[in-house]
PDB file of C-alpha atoms and ligand atoms in Angstrom:
ATOM      1  CA  MET A   1     177.478 114.673   2.377  1.00  0.00           C
ATOM      2  CA  ALA A   2     175.541 114.184  -0.854  1.00  0.00           C
ATOM      3  CA  PRO A   3     177.840 114.667  -3.880  1.00  0.00           C
ATOM      4  CA  MET A   4     177.389 117.711  -6.000  1.00  0.00           C
ATOM      5  CA  LYS A   5     175.871 116.879  -9.386  1.00  0.00           C
ATOM      6  CA  LEU A   6     176.886 118.438 -12.709  1.00  0.00           C
ATOM      7  CA  TYR A   7     174.347 117.819 -15.452  1.00  0.00           C
ATOM      8  CA  GLY A   8     175.566 117.805 -19.063  1.00  0.00           C
ATOM      9  CA  ALA A   9     177.673 116.122 -21.704  1.00  0.00           C
ATOM     10  CA  THR A  10     181.457 116.337 -21.409  1.00  0.00           C
ATOM     11  CA  VAL A  11     181.657 117.150 -25.111  1.00  0.00           C
ATOM     12  CA  SER A  12     180.436 120.611 -24.070  1.00  0.00           C
ATOM     13  CA  TRP A  13     183.149 123.111 -23.147  1.00  0.00           C
ATOM     14  CA  ASN A  14     180.682 124.873 -20.881  1.00  0.00           C
ATOM     15  CA  VAL A  15     180.183 121.647 -18.928  1.00  0.00           C
ATOM     16  CA  THR A  16     183.885 120.836 -18.712  1.00  0.00           C
ATOM     17  CA  ARG A  17     184.635 124.423 -17.624  1.00  0.00           C
ATOM     18  CA  CYS A  18     182.886 123.390 -14.403  1.00  0.00           C
ATOM     19  CA  VAL A  19     184.818 120.107 -14.189  1.00  0.00           C
ATOM     20  CA  VAL A  20     188.094 122.045 -14.083  1.00  0.00           C
ATOM     21  CA  ALA A  21     186.800 124.114 -11.130  1.00  0.00           C
ATOM     22  CA  LEU A  22     185.447 121.009  -9.360  1.00  0.00           C
ATOM     23  CA  GLU A  23     188.784 119.217  -9.784  1.00  0.00           C
ATOM     24  CA  GLU A  24     190.834 122.226  -8.683  1.00  0.00           C
ATOM     25  CA  ALA A  25     188.600 122.611  -5.603  1.00  0.00           C
ATOM     26  CA  GLY A  26     188.997 118.932  -4.757  1.00  0.00           C
ATOM     27  CA  ALA A  27     185.210 118.612  -4.687  1.00  0.00           C
ATOM     28  CA  GLU A  28     183.264 115.344  -4.536  1.00  0.00           C
ATOM     29  CA  TYR A  29     180.973 115.448  -7.549  1.00  0.00           C
ATOM     30  CA  GLN A  30     179.095 113.342 -10.061  1.00  0.00           C
ATOM     31  CA  ILE A  31     178.576 114.096 -13.765  1.00  0.00           C
ATOM     32  CA  VAL A  32     175.009 113.258 -14.832  1.00  0.00           C
ATOM     33  CA  PRO A  33     174.803 112.943 -18.653  1.00  0.00           C
ATOM     34  CA  ILE A  34     172.029 114.849 -20.415  1.00  0.00           C
ATOM     35  CA  ASP A  35     171.032 113.361 -23.775  1.00  0.00           C
ATOM     36  CA  PHE A  36     170.693 116.029 -26.478  1.00  0.00           C
ATOM     37  CA  ALA A  37     169.531 113.394 -28.975  1.00  0.00           C
ATOM     38  CA  THR A  38     166.306 112.942 -26.998  1.00  0.00           C
ATOM     39  CA  ALA A  39     166.101 116.659 -26.168  1.00  0.00           C
ATOM     40  CA  GLU A  40     166.470 115.782 -22.489  1.00  0.00           C
ATOM     41  CA  HIS A  41     167.902 119.294 -21.972  1.00  0.00           C
ATOM     42  CA  LYS A  42     164.451 120.642 -22.825  1.00  0.00           C
ATOM     43  CA  SER A  43     162.600 118.254 -20.473  1.00  0.00           C
ATOM     44  CA  PRO A  44     160.604 119.715 -17.557  1.00  0.00           C
ATOM     45  CA  GLU A  45     163.021 118.057 -15.127  1.00  0.00           C
ATOM     46  CA  HIS A  46     166.003 119.773 -16.711  1.00  0.00           C
ATOM     47  CA  LEU A  47     164.205 123.094 -17.208  1.00  0.00           C
ATOM     48  CA  ALA A  48     163.720 123.080 -13.441  1.00  0.00           C
ATOM     49  CA  ARG A  49     167.508 122.922 -13.150  1.00  0.00           C
ATOM     50  CA  ASN A  50     168.295 125.332 -16.004  1.00  0.00           C
ATOM     51  CA  PRO A  51     165.370 127.488 -17.232  1.00  0.00           C
ATOM     52  CA  PHE A  52     167.203 128.124 -20.505  1.00  0.00           C
ATOM     53  CA  GLY A  53     167.122 124.414 -21.329  1.00  0.00           C
ATOM     54  CA  GLN A  54     170.892 124.329 -21.644  1.00  0.00           C
ATOM     55  CA  VAL A  55     173.827 122.471 -20.106  1.00  0.00           C
ATOM     56  CA  PRO A  56     175.481 122.643 -17.674  1.00  0.00           C
ATOM     57  CA  ALA A  57     173.188 122.698 -14.710  1.00  0.00           C
ATOM     58  CA  PHE A  58     174.437 122.102 -11.206  1.00  0.00           C
ATOM     59  CA  GLN A  59     172.749 120.598  -8.144  1.00  0.00           C
ATOM     60  CA  ASP A  60     174.082 120.842  -4.637  1.00  0.00           C
ATOM     61  CA  GLY A  61     172.350 118.871  -1.927  1.00  0.00           C
ATOM     62  CA  ASP A  62     170.193 115.932  -2.823  1.00  0.00           C
ATOM     63  CA  LEU A  63     166.934 114.256  -2.101  1.00  0.00           C
ATOM     64  CA  HIS A  64     168.432 110.821  -2.178  1.00  0.00           C
ATOM     65  CA  LEU A  65     167.031 110.531   1.361  1.00  0.00           C
ATOM     66  CA  TRP A  66     163.492 110.918   0.048  1.00  0.00           C
ATOM     67  CA  GLY A  67     163.219 107.159  -0.350  1.00  0.00           C
ATOM     68  CA  THR A  68     164.450 106.682   3.218  1.00  0.00           C
ATOM     69  CA  TYR A  69     161.940 109.136   4.661  1.00  0.00           C
ATOM     70  CA  ALA A  70     159.067 107.637   2.706  1.00  0.00           C
ATOM     71  CA  THR A  71     160.005 104.067   3.564  1.00  0.00           C
ATOM     72  CA  HIS A  72     160.385 104.841   7.262  1.00  0.00           C
ATOM     73  CA  MET A  73     157.149 106.784   7.294  1.00  0.00           C
ATOM     74  CA  ILE A  74     155.110 104.076   5.590  1.00  0.00           C
ATOM     75  CA  LEU A  75     156.536 101.340   7.811  1.00  0.00           C
ATOM     76  CA  TYR A  76     155.952 103.475  10.922  1.00  0.00           C
ATOM     77  CA  LEU A  77     152.379 104.249   9.951  1.00  0.00           C
ATOM     78  CA  LEU A  78     151.607 100.581   9.301  1.00  0.00           C
ATOM     79  CA  VAL A  79     153.105  99.417  12.604  1.00  0.00           C
ATOM     80  CA  SER A  80     151.479 102.202  14.572  1.00  0.00           C
ATOM     81  CA  LEU A  81     148.032 101.729  13.050  1.00  0.00           C
ATOM     82  CA  CYS A  82     148.178  98.155  14.159  1.00  0.00           C
ATOM     83  CA  LYS A  83     149.173  98.991  17.741  1.00  0.00           C
ATOM     84  CA  TYR A  84     148.318 102.594  18.774  1.00  0.00           C
ATOM     85  CA  ASP A  85     145.644 105.282  18.347  1.00  0.00           C
ATOM     86  CA  SER A  86     145.932 107.952  15.641  1.00  0.00           C
ATOM     87  CA  ILE A  87     147.767 110.724  17.612  1.00  0.00           C
ATOM     88  CA  VAL A  88     150.707 108.399  18.167  1.00  0.00           C
ATOM     89  CA  VAL A  89     150.644 107.494  14.515  1.00  0.00           C
ATOM     90  CA  PHE A  90     150.618 110.927  12.939  1.00  0.00           C
ATOM     91  CA  THR A  91     153.039 112.891  15.142  1.00  0.00           C
ATOM     92  CA  PRO A  92     156.187 111.223  13.782  1.00  0.00           C
ATOM     93  CA  ALA A  93     154.780 111.450  10.276  1.00  0.00           C
ATOM     94  CA  ILE A  94     154.443 115.218  10.704  1.00  0.00           C
ATOM     95  CA  ILE A  95     158.026 115.345  11.998  1.00  0.00           C
ATOM     96  CA  TYR A  96     159.192 113.356   8.971  1.00  0.00           C
ATOM     97  CA  ILE A  97     157.379 115.679   6.596  1.00  0.00           C
ATOM     98  CA  TYR A  98     158.922 118.713   8.349  1.00  0.00           C
ATOM     99  CA  ILE A  99     162.419 117.214   8.049  1.00  0.00           C
ATOM    100  CA  TYR A 100     161.788 116.331   4.400  1.00  0.00           C
ATOM    101  CA  MET A 101     160.583 119.838   3.569  1.00  0.00           C
ATOM    102  CA  HIS A 102     163.602 121.317   5.362  1.00  0.00           C
ATOM    103  CA  HIS A 103     165.960 118.993   3.530  1.00  0.00           C
ATOM    104  CA  LYS A 104     164.200 119.765   0.232  1.00  0.00           C
ATOM    105  CA  ASN A 105     164.976 123.437   0.847  1.00  0.00           C
ATOM    106  CA  GLY A 106     168.603 122.396   1.142  1.00  0.00           C
ATOM    107  CA  MET A 107     168.610 121.369  -2.501  1.00  0.00           C
ATOM    108  CA  PHE A 108     170.136 124.003  -4.691  1.00  0.00           C
ATOM    109  CA  PHE A 109     170.234 124.346  -8.494  1.00  0.00           C
ATOM    110  CA  LEU A 110     172.509 126.598 -10.575  1.00  0.00           C
ATOM    111  CA  PRO A 111     172.637 127.225 -14.345  1.00  0.00           C
ATOM    112  CA  GLU A 112     175.491 129.132 -16.067  1.00  0.00           C
ATOM    113  CA  SER A 113     178.924 127.512 -16.045  1.00  0.00           C
ATOM    114  CA  ARG A 114     180.841 130.540 -14.766  1.00  0.00           C
ATOM    115  CA  ALA A 115     178.473 131.026 -11.837  1.00  0.00           C
ATOM    116  CA  ILE A 116     178.827 127.321 -11.057  1.00  0.00           C
ATOM    117  CA  CYS A 117     182.622 127.640 -11.080  1.00  0.00           C
ATOM    118  CA  LYS A 118     182.515 130.553  -8.609  1.00  0.00           C
ATOM    119  CA  TYR A 119     180.095 128.660  -6.336  1.00  0.00           C
ATOM    120  CA  VAL A 120     182.290 125.568  -6.390  1.00  0.00           C
ATOM    121  CA  ALA A 121     185.392 127.619  -5.555  1.00  0.00           C
ATOM    122  CA  ARG A 122     183.695 129.415  -2.666  1.00  0.00           C
ATOM    123  CA  LYS A 123     181.985 126.322  -1.271  1.00  0.00           C
ATOM    124  CA  ASN A 124     185.104 124.166  -1.354  1.00  0.00           C
ATOM    125  CA  LYS A 125     187.314 126.698   0.384  1.00  0.00           C
ATOM    126  CA  ALA A 126     189.089 127.468  -2.891  1.00  0.00           C
ATOM    127  CA  ALA A 127     188.064 131.119  -2.728  1.00  0.00           C
ATOM    128  CA  GLU A 128     191.729 131.960  -3.202  1.00  0.00           C
ATOM    129  CA  LEU A 129     190.973 131.244  -6.848  1.00  0.00           C
ATOM    130  CA  LEU A 130     188.828 134.386  -6.668  1.00  0.00           C
ATOM    131  CA  ARG A 131     191.295 136.341  -4.431  1.00  0.00           C
ATOM    132  CA  GLU A 132     188.323 137.583  -2.403  1.00  0.00           C
ATOM    133  CA  GLY A 133     190.512 138.661   0.485  1.00  0.00           C
ATOM    134  CA  ASN A 134     192.166 141.345  -1.667  1.00  0.00           C
ATOM    135  CA  LEU A 135     190.098 144.103  -3.315  1.00  0.00           C
ATOM    136  CA  GLN A 136     192.436 144.885  -6.210  1.00  0.00           C
ATOM    137  CA  GLU A 137     193.418 141.287  -6.926  1.00  0.00           C
ATOM    138  CA  SER A 138     189.770 140.135  -6.868  1.00  0.00           C
ATOM    139  CA  ALA A 139     188.901 143.015  -9.206  1.00  0.00           C
ATOM    140  CA  MET A 140     191.553 141.813 -11.661  1.00  0.00           C
ATOM    141  CA  VAL A 141     190.143 138.291 -11.419  1.00  0.00           C
ATOM    142  CA  ASP A 142     186.706 139.729 -12.242  1.00  0.00           C
ATOM    143  CA  VAL A 143     188.155 141.600 -15.234  1.00  0.00           C
ATOM    144  CA  TRP A 144     189.697 138.488 -16.743  1.00  0.00           C
ATOM    145  CA  LEU A 145     186.651 136.352 -15.950  1.00  0.00           C
ATOM    146  CA  GLU A 146     184.684 138.831 -18.069  1.00  0.00           C
ATOM    147  CA  VAL A 147     187.380 138.944 -20.775  1.00  0.00           C
ATOM    148  CA  GLU A 148     187.332 135.155 -21.050  1.00  0.00           C
ATOM    149  CA  SER A 149     183.576 135.199 -21.607  1.00  0.00           C
ATOM    150  CA  ASN A 150     183.103 138.350 -23.690  1.00  0.00           C
ATOM    151  CA  GLN A 151     186.319 138.414 -25.736  1.00  0.00           C
ATOM    152  CA  TYR A 152     188.184 135.094 -25.810  1.00  0.00           C
ATOM    153  CA  THR A 153     185.327 132.581 -25.801  1.00  0.00           C
ATOM    154  CA  ALA A 154     183.073 134.937 -27.750  1.00  0.00           C
ATOM    155  CA  ALA A 155     185.608 134.761 -30.616  1.00  0.00           C
ATOM    156  CA  LEU A 156     186.193 131.035 -30.154  1.00  0.00           C
ATOM    157  CA  ASN A 157     182.558 129.873 -29.932  1.00  0.00           C
ATOM    158  CA  PRO A 158     181.785 130.308 -33.681  1.00  0.00           C
ATOM    159  CA  ILE A 159     185.087 128.624 -34.605  1.00  0.00           C
ATOM    160  CA  LEU A 160     184.366 125.638 -32.372  1.00  0.00           C
ATOM    161  CA  TYR A 161     180.782 125.421 -33.576  1.00  0.00           C
ATOM    162  CA  GLU A 162     181.868 125.388 -37.244  1.00  0.00           C
ATOM    163  CA  CYS A 163     184.875 123.085 -36.760  1.00  0.00           C
ATOM    164  CA  LEU A 164     183.607 120.683 -34.089  1.00  0.00           C
ATOM    165  CA  VAL A 165     179.860 120.848 -33.470  1.00  0.00           C
ATOM    166  CA  SER A 166     178.489 121.242 -36.998  1.00  0.00           C
ATOM    167  CA  PRO A 167     180.485 118.244 -38.400  1.00  0.00           C
ATOM    168  CA  MET A 168     179.385 116.204 -35.340  1.00  0.00           C
ATOM    169  CA  PHE A 169     175.804 116.506 -36.590  1.00  0.00           C
ATOM    170  CA  GLY A 170     176.650 115.921 -40.259  1.00  0.00           C
ATOM    171  CA  GLY A 171     176.881 119.635 -41.068  1.00  0.00           C
ATOM    172  CA  THR A 172     179.566 121.511 -43.012  1.00  0.00           C
ATOM    173  CA  THR A 173     182.149 124.059 -41.835  1.00  0.00           C
ATOM    174  CA  ASP A 174     181.591 127.655 -42.936  1.00  0.00           C
ATOM    175  CA  GLN A 175     185.196 128.716 -43.522  1.00  0.00           C
ATOM    176  CA  LYS A 176     184.185 132.382 -43.851  1.00  0.00           C
ATOM    177  CA  VAL A 177     182.853 132.363 -40.294  1.00  0.00           C
ATOM    178  CA  VAL A 178     185.992 130.566 -39.122  1.00  0.00           C
ATOM    179  CA  GLU A 179     188.351 133.044 -40.792  1.00  0.00           C
ATOM    180  CA  GLU A 180     186.425 136.089 -39.536  1.00  0.00           C
ATOM    181  CA  ASN A 181     186.523 134.847 -35.954  1.00  0.00           C
ATOM    182  CA  LEU A 182     190.148 133.736 -36.158  1.00  0.00           C
ATOM    183  CA  GLU A 183     190.993 137.374 -36.920  1.00  0.00           C
ATOM    184  CA  LYS A 184     188.984 138.452 -33.849  1.00  0.00           C
ATOM    185  CA  LEU A 185     190.749 135.792 -31.763  1.00  0.00           C
ATOM    186  CA  LYS A 186     194.185 136.978 -32.930  1.00  0.00           C
ATOM    187  CA  LYS A 187     193.410 140.526 -31.778  1.00  0.00           C
ATOM    188  CA  VAL A 188     192.373 139.139 -28.375  1.00  0.00           C
ATOM    189  CA  LEU A 189     195.536 137.018 -28.199  1.00  0.00           C
ATOM    190  CA  GLU A 190     197.654 140.108 -28.850  1.00  0.00           C
ATOM    191  CA  VAL A 191     196.215 141.623 -25.660  1.00  0.00           C
ATOM    192  CA  TYR A 192     196.831 138.348 -23.803  1.00  0.00           C
ATOM    193  CA  GLU A 193     200.410 138.239 -25.064  1.00  0.00           C
ATOM    194  CA  ALA A 194     201.104 141.743 -23.753  1.00  0.00           C
ATOM    195  CA  ARG A 195     199.487 140.901 -20.395  1.00  0.00           C
ATOM    196  CA  LEU A 196     201.282 137.580 -19.975  1.00  0.00           C
ATOM    197  CA  ALA A 197     204.624 139.199 -20.857  1.00  0.00           C
ATOM    198  CA  LYS A 198     204.220 141.101 -17.555  1.00  0.00           C
ATOM    199  CA  HIS A 199     202.449 138.542 -15.349  1.00  0.00           C
ATOM    200  CA  LYS A 200     202.623 134.774 -14.996  1.00  0.00           C
ATOM    201  CA  TYR A 201     198.842 134.547 -15.006  1.00  0.00           C
ATOM    202  CA  LEU A 202     196.064 136.713 -16.418  1.00  0.00           C
ATOM    203  CA  ALA A 203     194.873 138.404 -13.206  1.00  0.00           C
ATOM    204  CA  GLY A 204     198.398 138.775 -11.779  1.00  0.00           C
ATOM    205  CA  ASP A 205     201.229 136.639 -10.481  1.00  0.00           C
ATOM    206  CA  PHE A 206     198.797 134.111  -9.014  1.00  0.00           C
ATOM    207  CA  LEU A 207     196.657 131.390 -10.551  1.00  0.00           C
ATOM    208  CA  SER A 208     192.963 132.267 -10.485  1.00  0.00           C
ATOM    209  CA  LEU A 209     189.627 131.030 -11.745  1.00  0.00           C
ATOM    210  CA  ALA A 210     190.101 133.465 -14.654  1.00  0.00           C
ATOM    211  CA  ASP A 211     192.934 131.271 -16.001  1.00  0.00           C
ATOM    212  CA  LEU A 212     191.083 128.025 -15.283  1.00  0.00           C
ATOM    213  CA  ASN A 213     187.908 129.190 -17.046  1.00  0.00           C
ATOM    214  CA  HIS A 214     189.904 129.285 -20.288  1.00  0.00           C
ATOM    215  CA  VAL A 215     190.895 125.621 -20.123  1.00  0.00           C
ATOM    216  CA  SER A 216     187.934 123.738 -21.567  1.00  0.00           C
ATOM    217  CA  VAL A 217     187.418 126.028 -24.544  1.00  0.00           C
ATOM    218  CA  THR A 218     191.157 126.107 -25.300  1.00  0.00           C
ATOM    219  CA  LEU A 219     191.289 122.305 -25.218  1.00  0.00           C
ATOM    220  CA  CYS A 220     188.567 122.409 -27.869  1.00  0.00           C
ATOM    221  CA  LEU A 221     190.598 124.901 -29.939  1.00  0.00           C
ATOM    222  CA  LEU A 222     193.470 122.396 -29.892  1.00  0.00           C
ATOM    223  CA  ALA A 223     191.074 119.809 -31.358  1.00  0.00           C
ATOM    224  CA  THR A 224     190.438 121.994 -34.422  1.00  0.00           C
ATOM    225  CA  PRO A 225     192.746 122.524 -37.444  1.00  0.00           C
ATOM    226  CA  HIS A 226     193.584 125.963 -35.960  1.00  0.00           C
ATOM    227  CA  ALA A 227     195.455 124.860 -32.831  1.00  0.00           C
ATOM    228  CA  SER A 228     198.645 126.470 -34.162  1.00  0.00           C
ATOM    229  CA  VAL A 229     197.140 129.942 -33.770  1.00  0.00           C
ATOM    230  CA  LEU A 230     198.577 129.991 -30.209  1.00  0.00           C
ATOM    231  CA  ASN A 231     202.137 129.445 -31.469  1.00  0.00           C
ATOM    232  CA  ALA A 232     202.446 133.038 -32.651  1.00  0.00           C
ATOM    233  CA  TYR A 233     202.104 134.221 -29.033  1.00  0.00           C
ATOM    234  CA  PRO A 234     204.998 132.787 -26.968  1.00  0.00           C
ATOM    235  CA  HIS A 235     203.859 134.119 -23.570  1.00  0.00           C
ATOM    236  CA  VAL A 236     200.329 132.801 -24.200  1.00  0.00           C
ATOM    237  CA  LYS A 237     201.835 129.442 -25.192  1.00  0.00           C
ATOM    238  CA  ALA A 238     203.935 129.328 -21.994  1.00  0.00           C
ATOM    239  CA  TRP A 239     200.869 130.217 -19.914  1.00  0.00           C
ATOM    240  CA  TRP A 240     198.882 127.479 -21.614  1.00  0.00           C
ATOM    241  CA  ASP A 241     201.668 124.901 -21.199  1.00  0.00           C
ATOM    242  CA  GLY A 242     201.719 125.731 -17.477  1.00  0.00           C
ATOM    243  CA  LEU A 243     197.970 125.168 -17.215  1.00  0.00           C
ATOM    244  CA  MET A 244     198.229 121.926 -19.177  1.00  0.00           C
ATOM    245  CA  ALA A 245     200.654 120.595 -16.571  1.00  0.00           C
ATOM    246  CA  ARG A 246     197.963 120.765 -13.869  1.00  0.00           C
ATOM    247  CA  PRO A 247     196.328 117.446 -12.879  1.00  0.00           C
ATOM    248  CA  SER A 248     192.867 119.039 -13.096  1.00  0.00           C
ATOM    249  CA  VAL A 249     193.520 120.044 -16.695  1.00  0.00           C
ATOM    250  CA  GLN A 250     194.999 116.658 -17.569  1.00  0.00           C
ATOM    251  CA  LYS A 251     191.846 115.018 -16.224  1.00  0.00           C
ATOM    252  CA  VAL A 252     189.529 117.258 -18.261  1.00  0.00           C
ATOM    253  CA  ALA A 253     191.695 116.779 -21.378  1.00  0.00           C
ATOM    254  CA  ALA A 254     191.266 113.020 -20.988  1.00  0.00           C
ATOM    255  CA  LEU A 255     187.530 113.426 -20.375  1.00  0.00           C
ATOM    256  CA  MET A 256     187.084 115.495 -23.557  1.00  0.00           C
ATOM    257  CA  LYS A 257     188.870 113.049 -25.863  1.00  0.00           C
ATOM    258  CA  PRO A 258     186.272 111.683 -28.332  1.00  0.00           C
ATOM    259  CA  SER A 259     186.821 108.126 -27.092  1.00  0.00           C
ATOM    260  CA  ALA A 260     186.041 109.195 -23.493  1.00  0.00           C
TER     261      ALA A 260
HETATM  262  N1  LIG B   1     176.274 130.699 -20.812  1.00  0.00           N
HETATM  263  C1  LIG B   1     175.974 129.292 -20.701  1.00  0.00           C
HETATM  264  C2  LIG B   1     176.012 128.642 -22.086  1.00  0.00           C
HETATM  265  C3  LIG B   1     175.469 127.227 -22.060  1.00  0.00           C
HETATM  266  C4  LIG B   1     175.315 126.641 -23.451  1.00  0.00           C
HETATM  267  O1  LIG B   1     175.339 127.358 -24.464  1.00  0.00           O
HETATM  268  N2  LIG B   1     175.174 125.329 -23.497  1.00  0.00           N
HETATM  269  C5  LIG B   1     174.968 124.650 -24.800  1.00  0.00           C
HETATM  270  C6  LIG B   1     175.857 123.424 -24.907  1.00  0.00           C
HETATM  271  S1  LIG B   1     177.495 123.819 -24.682  1.00  0.00           S
HETATM  272  O2  LIG B   1     177.881 124.769 -25.821  1.00  0.00           O
HETATM  273  C7  LIG B   1     173.551 124.162 -24.848  1.00  0.00           C
HETATM  274  O3  LIG B   1     173.029 123.681 -23.864  1.00  0.00           O
HETATM  275  N3  LIG B   1     172.957 124.274 -26.047  1.00  0.00           N
HETATM  276  C8  LIG B   1     171.618 123.747 -26.243  1.00  0.00           C
HETATM  277  C9  LIG B   1     170.635 124.857 -26.417  1.00  0.00           C
HETATM  278  O4  LIG B   1     171.053 126.040 -26.309  1.00  0.00           O
HETATM  279  O5  LIG B   1     169.467 124.523 -26.686  1.00  0.00           O
HETATM  280  C10 LIG B   1     176.974 128.627 -19.755  1.00  0.00           C
HETATM  281  O6  LIG B   1     178.139 129.085 -19.745  1.00  0.00           O
HETATM  282  O7  LIG B   1     176.590 127.697 -19.038  1.00  0.00           O
END
């Protein structure tokens, strides 16, 4: 089985969001770096994977056999031309081309980290992370998947950009933007605190992809001067400590360390 490929740099919390899902699903996968410095994310090859020219992009199925098909076909044609008439030569070649085209259709690209995470969970029989067998539970997973994207990470993105990304490229940190979004984040965390006072996890008393999708961006928050913001919310802190104890999260934390 060809490994699944995740394209992107592990400094990106959108890329490592997918690594958490891949690790939790026990998937066999390969991370293929994409070099922002050379604008590789805007290359035609990458745009074919992600039309927005962003990372991550995900590929399932592979054409690594292309070389095998071509080699076999060329060798076969050469041998046959030397020994048989044309009909014998071209029939297998047509079969090869049919197999190749069929296999090519097996290749599958996905942009959007959260869609990738769902695909990975479903494909690797980790659909329990989406609770798809239970209408109400799966609805609660959907709610908190949306909340992570539209509330939690929406408030965190500007903070991480100002505190981590801008300095990485020699830029400054706009403290006004940071403060404004910290206030937004605190309001979100108040809702999380109330929710997690009643349930062990966000969607209910079961771990789900909704919890896991918070990991990469929260690891980045801990790398900023504002990590202590979580300390004011004890149930959120306990929830986070529980996630941090997971091997998948430990692996992504190690991957995201600057020296990695
Ligand atoms: N909704 C998408 C966001 C991807 C994204 O912004 N990727 C950034 C790097 S990570 O912060 C990116 O590729 N930026 C380069 C660009 O936008 O040109 C997802 O979740 O996959």
